[in-house]
GROMACS .gro file of C-alpha atoms in nm:
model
  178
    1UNK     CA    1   0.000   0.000   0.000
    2UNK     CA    2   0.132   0.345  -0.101
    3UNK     CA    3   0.033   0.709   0.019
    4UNK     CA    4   0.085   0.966  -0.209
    5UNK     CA    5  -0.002   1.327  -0.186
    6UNK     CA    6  -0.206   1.553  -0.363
    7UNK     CA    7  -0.165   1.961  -0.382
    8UNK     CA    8  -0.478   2.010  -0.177
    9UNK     CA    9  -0.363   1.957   0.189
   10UNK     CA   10  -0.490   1.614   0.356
   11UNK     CA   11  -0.628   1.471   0.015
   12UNK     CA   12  -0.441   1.152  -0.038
   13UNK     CA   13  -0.458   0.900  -0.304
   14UNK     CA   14  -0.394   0.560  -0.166
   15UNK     CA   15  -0.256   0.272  -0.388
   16UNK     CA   16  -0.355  -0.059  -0.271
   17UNK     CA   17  -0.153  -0.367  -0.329
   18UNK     CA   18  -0.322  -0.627  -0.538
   19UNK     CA   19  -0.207  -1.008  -0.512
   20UNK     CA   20  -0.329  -1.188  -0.853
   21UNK     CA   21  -0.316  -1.546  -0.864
   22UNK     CA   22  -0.527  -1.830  -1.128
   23UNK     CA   23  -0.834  -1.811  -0.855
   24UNK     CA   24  -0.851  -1.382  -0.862
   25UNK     CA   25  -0.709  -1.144  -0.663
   26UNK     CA   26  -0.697  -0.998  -0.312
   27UNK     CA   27  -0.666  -0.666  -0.201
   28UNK     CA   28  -0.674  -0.454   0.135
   29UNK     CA   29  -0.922  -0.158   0.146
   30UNK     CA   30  -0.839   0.018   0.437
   31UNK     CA   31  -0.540   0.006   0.649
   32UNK     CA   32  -0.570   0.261   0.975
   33UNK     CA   33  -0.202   0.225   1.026
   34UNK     CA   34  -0.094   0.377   0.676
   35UNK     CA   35  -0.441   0.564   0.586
   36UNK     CA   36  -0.498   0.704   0.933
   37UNK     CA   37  -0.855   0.830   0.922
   38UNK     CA   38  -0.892   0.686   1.275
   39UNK     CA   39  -1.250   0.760   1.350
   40UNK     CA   40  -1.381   0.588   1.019
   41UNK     CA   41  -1.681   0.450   1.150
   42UNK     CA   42  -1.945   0.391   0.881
   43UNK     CA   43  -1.954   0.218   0.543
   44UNK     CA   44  -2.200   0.159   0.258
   45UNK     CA   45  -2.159   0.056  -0.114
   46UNK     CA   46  -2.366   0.244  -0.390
   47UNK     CA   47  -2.439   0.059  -0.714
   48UNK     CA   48  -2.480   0.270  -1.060
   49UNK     CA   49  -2.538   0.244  -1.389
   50UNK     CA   50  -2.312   0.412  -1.695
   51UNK     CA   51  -2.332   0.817  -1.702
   52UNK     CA   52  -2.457   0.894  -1.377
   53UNK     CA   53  -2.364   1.211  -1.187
   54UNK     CA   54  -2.382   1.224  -0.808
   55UNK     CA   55  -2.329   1.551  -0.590
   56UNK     CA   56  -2.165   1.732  -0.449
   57UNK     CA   57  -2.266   1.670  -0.105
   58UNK     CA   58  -2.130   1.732   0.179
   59UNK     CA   59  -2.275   1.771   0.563
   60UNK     CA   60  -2.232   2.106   0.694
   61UNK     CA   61  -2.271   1.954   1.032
   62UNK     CA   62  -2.124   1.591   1.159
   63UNK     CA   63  -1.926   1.667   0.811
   64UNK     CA   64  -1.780   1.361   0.688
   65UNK     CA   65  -1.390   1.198   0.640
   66UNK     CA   66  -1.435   0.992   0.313
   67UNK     CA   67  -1.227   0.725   0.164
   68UNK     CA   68  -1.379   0.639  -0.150
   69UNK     CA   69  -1.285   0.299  -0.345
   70UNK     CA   70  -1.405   0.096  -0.654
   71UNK     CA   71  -1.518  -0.247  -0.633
   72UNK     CA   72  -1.635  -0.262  -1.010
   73UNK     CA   73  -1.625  -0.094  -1.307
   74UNK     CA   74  -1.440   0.289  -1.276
   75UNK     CA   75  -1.541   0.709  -1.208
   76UNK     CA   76  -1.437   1.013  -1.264
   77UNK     CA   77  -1.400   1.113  -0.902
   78UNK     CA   78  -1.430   1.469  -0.836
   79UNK     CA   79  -1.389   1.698  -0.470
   80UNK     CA   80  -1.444   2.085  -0.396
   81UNK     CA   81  -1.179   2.252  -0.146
   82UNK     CA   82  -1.426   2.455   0.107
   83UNK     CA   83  -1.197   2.475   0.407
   84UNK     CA   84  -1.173   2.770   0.579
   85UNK     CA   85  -0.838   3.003   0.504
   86UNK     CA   86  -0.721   2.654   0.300
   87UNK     CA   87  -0.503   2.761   0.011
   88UNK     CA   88  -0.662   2.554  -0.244
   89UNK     CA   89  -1.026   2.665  -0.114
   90UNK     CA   90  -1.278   2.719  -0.436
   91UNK     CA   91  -1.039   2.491  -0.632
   92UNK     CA   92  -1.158   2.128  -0.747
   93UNK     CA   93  -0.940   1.820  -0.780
   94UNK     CA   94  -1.040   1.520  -1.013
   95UNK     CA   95  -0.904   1.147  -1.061
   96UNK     CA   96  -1.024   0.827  -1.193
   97UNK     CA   97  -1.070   0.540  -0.951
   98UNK     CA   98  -1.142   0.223  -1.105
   99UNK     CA   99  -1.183  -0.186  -1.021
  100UNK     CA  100  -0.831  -0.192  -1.235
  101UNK     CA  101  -0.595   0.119  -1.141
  102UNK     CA  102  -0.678  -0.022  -0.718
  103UNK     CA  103  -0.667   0.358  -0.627
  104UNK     CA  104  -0.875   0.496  -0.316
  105UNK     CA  105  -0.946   0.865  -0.272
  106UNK     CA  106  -0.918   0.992   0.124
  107UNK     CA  107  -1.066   1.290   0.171
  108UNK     CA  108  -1.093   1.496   0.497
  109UNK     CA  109  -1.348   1.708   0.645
  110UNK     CA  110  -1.442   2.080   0.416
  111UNK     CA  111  -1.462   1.878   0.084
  112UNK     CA  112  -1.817   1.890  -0.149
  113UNK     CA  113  -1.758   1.501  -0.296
  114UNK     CA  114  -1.886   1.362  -0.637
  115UNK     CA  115  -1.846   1.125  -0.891
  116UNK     CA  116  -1.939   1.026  -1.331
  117UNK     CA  117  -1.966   0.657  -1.346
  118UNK     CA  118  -1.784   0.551  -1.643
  119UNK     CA  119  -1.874   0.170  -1.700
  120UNK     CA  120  -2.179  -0.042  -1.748
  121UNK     CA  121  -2.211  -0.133  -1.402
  122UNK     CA  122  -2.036   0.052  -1.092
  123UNK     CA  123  -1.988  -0.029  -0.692
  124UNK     CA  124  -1.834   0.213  -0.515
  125UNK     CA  125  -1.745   0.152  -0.168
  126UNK     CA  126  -1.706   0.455   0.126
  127UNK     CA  127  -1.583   0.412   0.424
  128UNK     CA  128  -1.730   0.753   0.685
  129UNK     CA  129  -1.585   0.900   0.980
  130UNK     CA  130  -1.953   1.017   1.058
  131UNK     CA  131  -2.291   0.891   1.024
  132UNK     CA  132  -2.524   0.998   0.744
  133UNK     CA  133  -2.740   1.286   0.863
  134UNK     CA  134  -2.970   1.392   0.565
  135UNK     CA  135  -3.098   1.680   0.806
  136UNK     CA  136  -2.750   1.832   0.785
  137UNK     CA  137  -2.673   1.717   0.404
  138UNK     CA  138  -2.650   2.022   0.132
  139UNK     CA  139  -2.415   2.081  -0.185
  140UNK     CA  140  -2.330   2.251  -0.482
  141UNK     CA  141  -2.433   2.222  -0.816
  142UNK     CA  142  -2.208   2.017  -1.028
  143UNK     CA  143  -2.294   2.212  -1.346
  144UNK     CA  144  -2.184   2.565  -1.215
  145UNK     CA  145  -2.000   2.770  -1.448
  146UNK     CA  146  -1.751   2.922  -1.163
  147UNK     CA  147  -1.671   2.552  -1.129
  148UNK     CA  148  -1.548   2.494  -1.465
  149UNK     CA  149  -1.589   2.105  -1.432
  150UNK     CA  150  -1.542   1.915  -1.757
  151UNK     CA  151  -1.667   1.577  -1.806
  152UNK     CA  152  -1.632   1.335  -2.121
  153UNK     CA  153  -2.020   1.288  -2.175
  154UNK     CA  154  -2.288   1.591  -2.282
  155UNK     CA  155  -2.565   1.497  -2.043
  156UNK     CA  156  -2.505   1.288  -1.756
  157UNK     CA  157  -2.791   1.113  -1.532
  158UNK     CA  158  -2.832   1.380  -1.244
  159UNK     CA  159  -3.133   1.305  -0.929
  160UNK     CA  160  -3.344   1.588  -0.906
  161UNK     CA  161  -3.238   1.652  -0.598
  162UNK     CA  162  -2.878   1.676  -0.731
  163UNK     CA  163  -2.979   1.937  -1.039
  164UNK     CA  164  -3.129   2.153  -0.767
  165UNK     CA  165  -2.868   2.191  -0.529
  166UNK     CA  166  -2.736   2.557  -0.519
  167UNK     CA  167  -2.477   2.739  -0.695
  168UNK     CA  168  -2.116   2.804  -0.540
  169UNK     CA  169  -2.237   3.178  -0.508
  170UNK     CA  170  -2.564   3.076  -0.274
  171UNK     CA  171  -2.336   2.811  -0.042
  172UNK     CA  172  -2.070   3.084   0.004
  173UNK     CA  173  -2.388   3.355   0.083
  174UNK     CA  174  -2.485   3.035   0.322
  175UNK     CA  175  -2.209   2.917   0.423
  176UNK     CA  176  -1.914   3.061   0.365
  177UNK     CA  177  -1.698   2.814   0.402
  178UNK     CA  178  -1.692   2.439   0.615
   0.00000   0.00000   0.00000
């Protein structure tokens, strides 16, 4: 397992060992001792079809550490730097995680997460330092201009709820910052 570092302080790509043999392969998914993320204390899977966009989210209260893997198929991963005084704050990082490249995305606390699934069929697995709390659950609109995100499909499969979050303007008006 390797640790390597991203510009955007605390966001680490982890590479995870893979042993291949005639039967499949194995592979670790979390190790505390190399990942850290100490208080990661809630997981859940979420399957999706080809072309679907999902987020950003994030929990302005009981936010959410996030270590984000792919069990099948691959996304373009995507996170929003809204940490106070953080010198990347505004700025978004992207990276493909896939069943092949065995890449994980840890991401700490003041991040707006979301993902493109690329493939036919996609399981992506999280692993939470903080229980789901839709009460305290908001995010930005993935299809703001001030964002400038590109992605390699026209019109991906967005949740209503999703294509009415608000722009980066309103959650800095709301927020400010997380």
């Amino acid at each position: 397992m390797k640790l390597l570092k991203t510009r955007f302080k605390g966001l680490k790509i982890i590479k995870f060992k893979r042993n291949t043999d005639t039967r499949g392969y194995l592979a670790e998914t979390y190790n505390k001792k190399i990942v850290g993320g100490k208080d990661l204390i809630f997981d859940y899977k979420v399957i999706s079809k080809k072309n679907i966009f999902r987020g950003f989210h994030f929990q302005y209260k009981y936010q959410q550490v996030k270590l984000i893997s792919v069990l099948k198929g691959k996304i373009l991963d995507y996170v929003i730097d809204l940490r106070k005084n953080s010198k990347t704050f505004g700025k978004t990082y992207k990276i493909i995680l896939s069943e092949k490249n065995n890449l994980s995305l840890y991401v700490p606390t003041g991040f707006a997460h979301s993902y493109l699934t690329l493939d036919k069929e996609n399981i992506v697995y999280y692993k939470l330092s903080n229980y789901y709390a839709p009460k305290f659950e908001s995010g930005i609109f993935w299809n703001d201009k001030k964002l400038k995100i590109t992605l390699p499909i026209k019109n991906p499969k967005v949740s209503t709820k999703d294509k009415n979050l608000p722009s980066f303007n309103n959650f800095l008006k709301k927020f400010k910052y997380l």
